[in-house]
Amino acid sequence: SVQQEFAKERKALAEYIRTDALLGRFFEVFIFEEIPAKSQSASQVYLGEVEQTDIYLALLGANYGYEDVEGISPTEREFDLATNLHKDRLIFIKRMDNELRNDKEASFIKKAEQCVVRKSFGDYEELRSAVYASLVRYLEENEYLRLLPFDATLHSTATFADIDEHKVD
């Protein structure tokens, strides 16, 4: 399955994000493998996490993975829900010959490529670097990180009409 295909990378990325001095301050990681047994179905759990998240990050490779009764993998269900809920989606695709990919995985990748910015990776170090850069960019774009001091930056929605002439006087 997709989860098994990237089991080591998923755990290593989760640990990296949690322990990184910068990323660990801003991001709480959820990976399915770490949840305890619950009375909810697996699909309820992972789709519930997608609803609560700000960023959905997926690793796509050769295997499409487990398919539900409609023939859809949990990863594609998560991606579709994240898309419908307008979540930020980060997609990282393992570089490989296309003939090594499951046909459904190749179709899913084509679908994802049409609507999100994605990065390819060869090994874990390349993946880790790409994830780090993407998460830092997210922090900058959402003004969690500022490159300039507060009083030297412009407010994204402020206009001259916001200035109260009486207070200025």
PDB file of N, CA and C in Angstrom, residues 98-151:
ATOM      1  N   ASN A  98       7.603   5.734 -15.401  1.00  0.00           N
ATOM      2  CA  ASN A  98       6.141   5.632 -15.298  1.00  0.00           C
ATOM      3  C   ASN A  98       5.635   4.205 -15.408  1.00  0.00           C
ATOM      4  N   GLU A  99       6.348   3.345 -16.139  1.00  0.00           N
ATOM      5  CA  GLU A  99       5.873   1.956 -16.266  1.00  0.00           C
ATOM      6  C   GLU A  99       5.966   1.189 -14.952  1.00  0.00           C
ATOM      7  N   LEU A 100       6.692   1.750 -13.976  1.00  0.00           N
ATOM      8  CA  LEU A 100       6.767   1.115 -12.655  1.00  0.00           C
ATOM      9  C   LEU A 100       5.582   1.501 -11.762  1.00  0.00           C
ATOM     10  N   ARG A 101       4.823   2.496 -12.173  1.00  0.00           N
ATOM     11  CA  ARG A 101       3.689   2.946 -11.370  1.00  0.00           C
ATOM     12  C   ARG A 101       2.426   2.139 -11.686  1.00  0.00           C
ATOM     13  N   ASN A 102       1.652   1.894 -10.649  1.00  0.00           N
ATOM     14  CA  ASN A 102       0.324   1.333 -10.824  1.00  0.00           C
ATOM     15  C   ASN A 102      -0.477   2.307 -11.691  1.00  0.00           C
ATOM     16  N   ASP A 103      -1.327   1.813 -12.563  1.00  0.00           N
ATOM     17  CA  ASP A 103      -2.088   2.678 -13.471  1.00  0.00           C
ATOM     18  C   ASP A 103      -2.962   3.680 -12.719  1.00  0.00           C
ATOM     19  N   LYS A 104      -3.585   3.235 -11.621  1.00  0.00           N
ATOM     20  CA  LYS A 104      -4.429   4.150 -10.844  1.00  0.00           C
ATOM     21  C   LYS A 104      -3.584   5.222 -10.159  1.00  0.00           C
ATOM     22  N   GLU A 105      -2.380   4.848  -9.706  1.00  0.00           N
ATOM     23  CA  GLU A 105      -1.484   5.825  -9.091  1.00  0.00           C
ATOM     24  C   GLU A 105      -1.055   6.862 -10.128  1.00  0.00           C
ATOM     25  N   ALA A 106      -0.748   6.421 -11.344  1.00  0.00           N
ATOM     26  CA  ALA A 106      -0.359   7.343 -12.416  1.00  0.00           C
ATOM     27  C   ALA A 106      -1.511   8.308 -12.728  1.00  0.00           C
ATOM     28  N   SER A 107      -2.736   7.798 -12.744  1.00  0.00           N
ATOM     29  CA  SER A 107      -3.897   8.666 -12.988  1.00  0.00           C
ATOM     30  C   SER A 107      -4.108   9.657 -11.852  1.00  0.00           C
ATOM     31  N   PHE A 108      -3.926   9.197 -10.634  1.00  0.00           N
ATOM     32  CA  PHE A 108      -4.054  10.069  -9.468  1.00  0.00           C
ATOM     33  C   PHE A 108      -2.996  11.173  -9.513  1.00  0.00           C
ATOM     34  N   ILE A 109      -1.777  10.821  -9.879  1.00  0.00           N
ATOM     35  CA  ILE A 109      -0.713  11.822  -9.984  1.00  0.00           C
ATOM     36  C   ILE A 109      -1.066  12.862 -11.039  1.00  0.00           C
ATOM     37  N   LYS A 110      -1.573  12.423 -12.182  1.00  0.00           N
ATOM     38  CA  LYS A 110      -1.981  13.374 -13.234  1.00  0.00           C
ATOM     39  C   LYS A 110      -3.065  14.311 -12.711  1.00  0.00           C
ATOM     40  N   LYS A 111      -4.009  13.775 -11.986  1.00  0.00           N
ATOM     41  CA  LYS A 111      -5.079  14.595 -11.401  1.00  0.00           C
ATOM     42  C   LYS A 111      -4.498  15.626 -10.442  1.00  0.00           C
ATOM     43  N   ALA A 112      -3.592  15.195  -9.566  1.00  0.00           N
ATOM     44  CA  ALA A 112      -2.985  16.100  -8.586  1.00  0.00           C
ATOM     45  C   ALA A 112      -2.145  17.172  -9.277  1.00  0.00           C
ATOM     46  N   GLU A 113      -1.433  16.793 -10.324  1.00  0.00           N
ATOM     47  CA  GLU A 113      -0.569  17.747 -11.020  1.00  0.00           C
ATOM     48  C   GLU A 113      -1.356  18.879 -11.676  1.00  0.00           C
ATOM     49  N   GLN A 114      -2.607  18.640 -11.979  1.00  0.00           N
ATOM     50  CA  GLN A 114      -3.426  19.658 -12.637  1.00  0.00           C
ATOM     51  C   GLN A 114      -3.904  20.744 -11.684  1.00  0.00           C
ATOM     52  N   CYS A 115      -3.864  20.478 -10.372  1.00  0.00           N
ATOM     53  CA  CYS A 115      -4.453  21.461  -9.462  1.00  0.00           C
ATOM     54  C   CYS A 115      -3.571  21.884  -8.302  1.00  0.00           C
ATOM     55  N   VAL A 116      -2.360  21.356  -8.204  1.00  0.00           N
ATOM     56  CA  VAL A 116      -1.482  21.771  -7.110  1.00  0.00           C
ATOM     57  C   VAL A 116      -0.043  21.878  -7.603  1.00  0.00           C
ATOM     58  N   VAL A 117       0.726  22.649  -6.885  1.00  0.00           N
ATOM     59  CA  VAL A 117       2.160  22.668  -7.125  1.00  0.00           C
ATOM     60  C   VAL A 117       2.716  21.421  -6.460  1.00  0.00           C
ATOM     61  N   ARG A 118       3.525  20.704  -7.173  1.00  0.00           N
ATOM     62  CA  ARG A 118       4.093  19.493  -6.619  1.00  0.00           C
ATOM     63  C   ARG A 118       5.583  19.480  -6.877  1.00  0.00           C
ATOM     64  N   LYS A 119       6.289  18.693  -6.094  1.00  0.00           N
ATOM     65  CA  LYS A 119       7.729  18.541  -6.231  1.00  0.00           C
ATOM     66  C   LYS A 119       8.023  17.060  -6.396  1.00  0.00           C
ATOM     67  N   SER A 120       9.095  16.789  -7.111  1.00  0.00           N
ATOM     68  CA  SER A 120       9.522  15.396  -7.221  1.00  0.00           C
ATOM     69  C   SER A 120      10.742  15.199  -6.323  1.00  0.00           C
ATOM     70  N   PHE A 121      10.959  13.959  -5.945  1.00  0.00           N
ATOM     71  CA  PHE A 121      12.106  13.639  -5.106  1.00  0.00           C
ATOM     72  C   PHE A 121      12.656  12.276  -5.477  1.00  0.00           C
ATOM     73  N   GLY A 122      13.959  12.104  -5.197  1.00  0.00           N
ATOM     74  CA  GLY A 122      14.600  10.828  -5.468  1.00  0.00           C
ATOM     75  C   GLY A 122      14.828  10.031  -4.208  1.00  0.00           C
ATOM     76  N   ASP A 123      15.399  10.678  -3.181  1.00  0.00           N
ATOM     77  CA  ASP A 123      15.681   9.980  -1.939  1.00  0.00           C
ATOM     78  C   ASP A 123      15.144  10.792  -0.756  1.00  0.00           C
ATOM     79  N   TYR A 124      15.321  10.237   0.445  1.00  0.00           N
ATOM     80  CA  TYR A 124      14.762  10.890   1.629  1.00  0.00           C
ATOM     81  C   TYR A 124      15.334  12.287   1.844  1.00  0.00           C
ATOM     82  N   GLU A 125      16.636  12.465   1.659  1.00  0.00           N
ATOM     83  CA  GLU A 125      17.243  13.778   1.907  1.00  0.00           C
ATOM     84  C   GLU A 125      16.667  14.835   0.976  1.00  0.00           C
ATOM     85  N   GLU A 126      16.446  14.474  -0.261  1.00  0.00           N
ATOM     86  CA  GLU A 126      15.841  15.397  -1.223  1.00  0.00           C
ATOM     87  C   GLU A 126      14.395  15.698  -0.818  1.00  0.00           C
ATOM     88  N   LEU A 127      13.677  14.682  -0.362  1.00  0.00           N
ATOM     89  CA  LEU A 127      12.306  14.871   0.116  1.00  0.00           C
ATOM     90  C   LEU A 127      12.288  15.800   1.328  1.00  0.00           C
ATOM     91  N   ARG A 128      13.153  15.535   2.295  1.00  0.00           N
ATOM     92  CA  ARG A 128      13.198  16.350   3.509  1.00  0.00           C
ATOM     93  C   ARG A 128      13.469  17.813   3.183  1.00  0.00           C
ATOM     94  N   SER A 129      14.416  18.070   2.289  1.00  0.00           N
ATOM     95  CA  SER A 129      14.739  19.439   1.890  1.00  0.00           C
ATOM     96  C   SER A 129      13.560  20.112   1.205  1.00  0.00           C
ATOM     97  N   ALA A 130      12.874  19.380   0.339  1.00  0.00           N
ATOM     98  CA  ALA A 130      11.723  19.941  -0.375  1.00  0.00           C
ATOM     99  C   ALA A 130      10.568  20.226   0.584  1.00  0.00           C
ATOM    100  N   VAL A 131      10.338  19.345   1.542  1.00  0.00           N
ATOM    101  CA  VAL A 131       9.286  19.563   2.537  1.00  0.00           C
ATOM    102  C   VAL A 131       9.622  20.781   3.391  1.00  0.00           C
ATOM    103  N   TYR A 132      10.867  20.868   3.835  1.00  0.00           N
ATOM    104  CA  TYR A 132      11.299  22.013   4.650  1.00  0.00           C
ATOM    105  C   TYR A 132      11.058  23.322   3.890  1.00  0.00           C
ATOM    106  N   ALA A 133      11.526  23.393   2.642  1.00  0.00           N
ATOM    107  CA  ALA A 133      11.361  24.613   1.840  1.00  0.00           C
ATOM    108  C   ALA A 133       9.884  24.943   1.652  1.00  0.00           C
ATOM    109  N   SER A 134       9.052  23.949   1.411  1.00  0.00           N
ATOM    110  CA  SER A 134       7.618  24.186   1.211  1.00  0.00           C
ATOM    111  C   SER A 134       6.949  24.685   2.480  1.00  0.00           C
ATOM    112  N   LEU A 135       7.313  24.120   3.627  1.00  0.00           N
ATOM    113  CA  LEU A 135       6.704  24.545   4.885  1.00  0.00           C
ATOM    114  C   LEU A 135       7.173  25.939   5.290  1.00  0.00           C
ATOM    115  N   VAL A 136       8.438  26.256   5.062  1.00  0.00           N
ATOM    116  CA  VAL A 136       8.921  27.610   5.350  1.00  0.00           C
ATOM    117  C   VAL A 136       8.220  28.613   4.434  1.00  0.00           C
ATOM    118  N   ARG A 137       8.048  28.276   3.159  1.00  0.00           N
ATOM    119  CA  ARG A 137       7.324  29.154   2.232  1.00  0.00           C
ATOM    120  C   ARG A 137       5.892  29.378   2.722  1.00  0.00           C
ATOM    121  N   TYR A 138       5.249  28.321   3.213  1.00  0.00           N
ATOM    122  CA  TYR A 138       3.900  28.456   3.773  1.00  0.00           C
ATOM    123  C   TYR A 138       3.901  29.443   4.944  1.00  0.00           C
ATOM    124  N   LEU A 139       4.878  29.326   5.828  1.00  0.00           N
ATOM    125  CA  LEU A 139       4.972  30.228   6.983  1.00  0.00           C
ATOM    126  C   LEU A 139       5.187  31.672   6.538  1.00  0.00           C
ATOM    127  N   GLU A 140       6.010  31.876   5.526  1.00  0.00           N
ATOM    128  CA  GLU A 140       6.246  33.235   5.013  1.00  0.00           C
ATOM    129  C   GLU A 140       4.988  33.806   4.350  1.00  0.00           C
ATOM    130  N   GLU A 141       4.353  33.009   3.497  1.00  0.00           N
ATOM    131  CA  GLU A 141       3.165  33.472   2.775  1.00  0.00           C
ATOM    132  C   GLU A 141       2.012  33.797   3.717  1.00  0.00           C
ATOM    133  N   ASN A 142       1.945  33.112   4.831  1.00  0.00           N
ATOM    134  CA  ASN A 142       0.872  33.339   5.799  1.00  0.00           C
ATOM    135  C   ASN A 142       1.309  34.248   6.950  1.00  0.00           C
ATOM    136  N   GLU A 143       2.467  34.865   6.783  1.00  0.00           N
ATOM    137  CA  GLU A 143       3.021  35.854   7.704  1.00  0.00           C
ATOM    138  C   GLU A 143       3.243  35.346   9.124  1.00  0.00           C
ATOM    139  N   TYR A 144       3.518  34.051   9.243  1.00  0.00           N
ATOM    140  CA  TYR A 144       3.974  33.518  10.525  1.00  0.00           C
ATOM    141  C   TYR A 144       5.450  33.858  10.700  1.00  0.00           C
ATOM    142  N   LEU A 145       6.144  33.967   9.566  1.00  0.00           N
ATOM    143  CA  LEU A 145       7.544  34.399   9.549  1.00  0.00           C
ATOM    144  C   LEU A 145       7.601  35.691   8.757  1.00  0.00           C
ATOM    145  N   ARG A 146       8.317  36.654   9.285  1.00  0.00           N
ATOM    146  CA  ARG A 146       8.503  37.922   8.582  1.00  0.00           C
ATOM    147  C   ARG A 146       9.983  38.129   8.357  1.00  0.00           C
ATOM    148  N   LEU A 147      10.296  38.555   7.142  1.00  0.00           N
ATOM    149  CA  LEU A 147      11.689  38.803   6.831  1.00  0.00           C
ATOM    150  C   LEU A 147      12.114  40.205   7.265  1.00  0.00           C
ATOM    151  N   LEU A 148      11.155  41.104   7.370  1.00  0.00           N
ATOM    152  CA  LEU A 148      11.428  42.472   7.802  1.00  0.00           C
ATOM    153  C   LEU A 148      10.830  42.688   9.183  1.00  0.00           C
ATOM    154  N   PRO A 149      11.332  43.681   9.926  1.00  0.00           N
ATOM    155  CA  PRO A 149      10.706  44.000  11.211  1.00  0.00           C
ATOM    156  C   PRO A 149       9.243  44.412  11.000  1.00  0.00           C
ATOM    157  N   PHE A 150       8.432  44.219  12.028  1.00  0.00           N
ATOM    158  CA  PHE A 150       7.010  44.513  11.939  1.00  0.00           C
ATOM    159  C   PHE A 150       6.745  45.921  11.406  1.00  0.00           C
ATOM    160  N   ASP A 151       7.451  46.934  11.927  1.00  0.00           N
ATOM    161  CA  ASP A 151       7.167  48.313  11.532  1.00  0.00           C
ATOM    162  C   ASP A 151       7.715  48.669  10.152  1.00  0.00           C
TER     163      ASP A 151
END
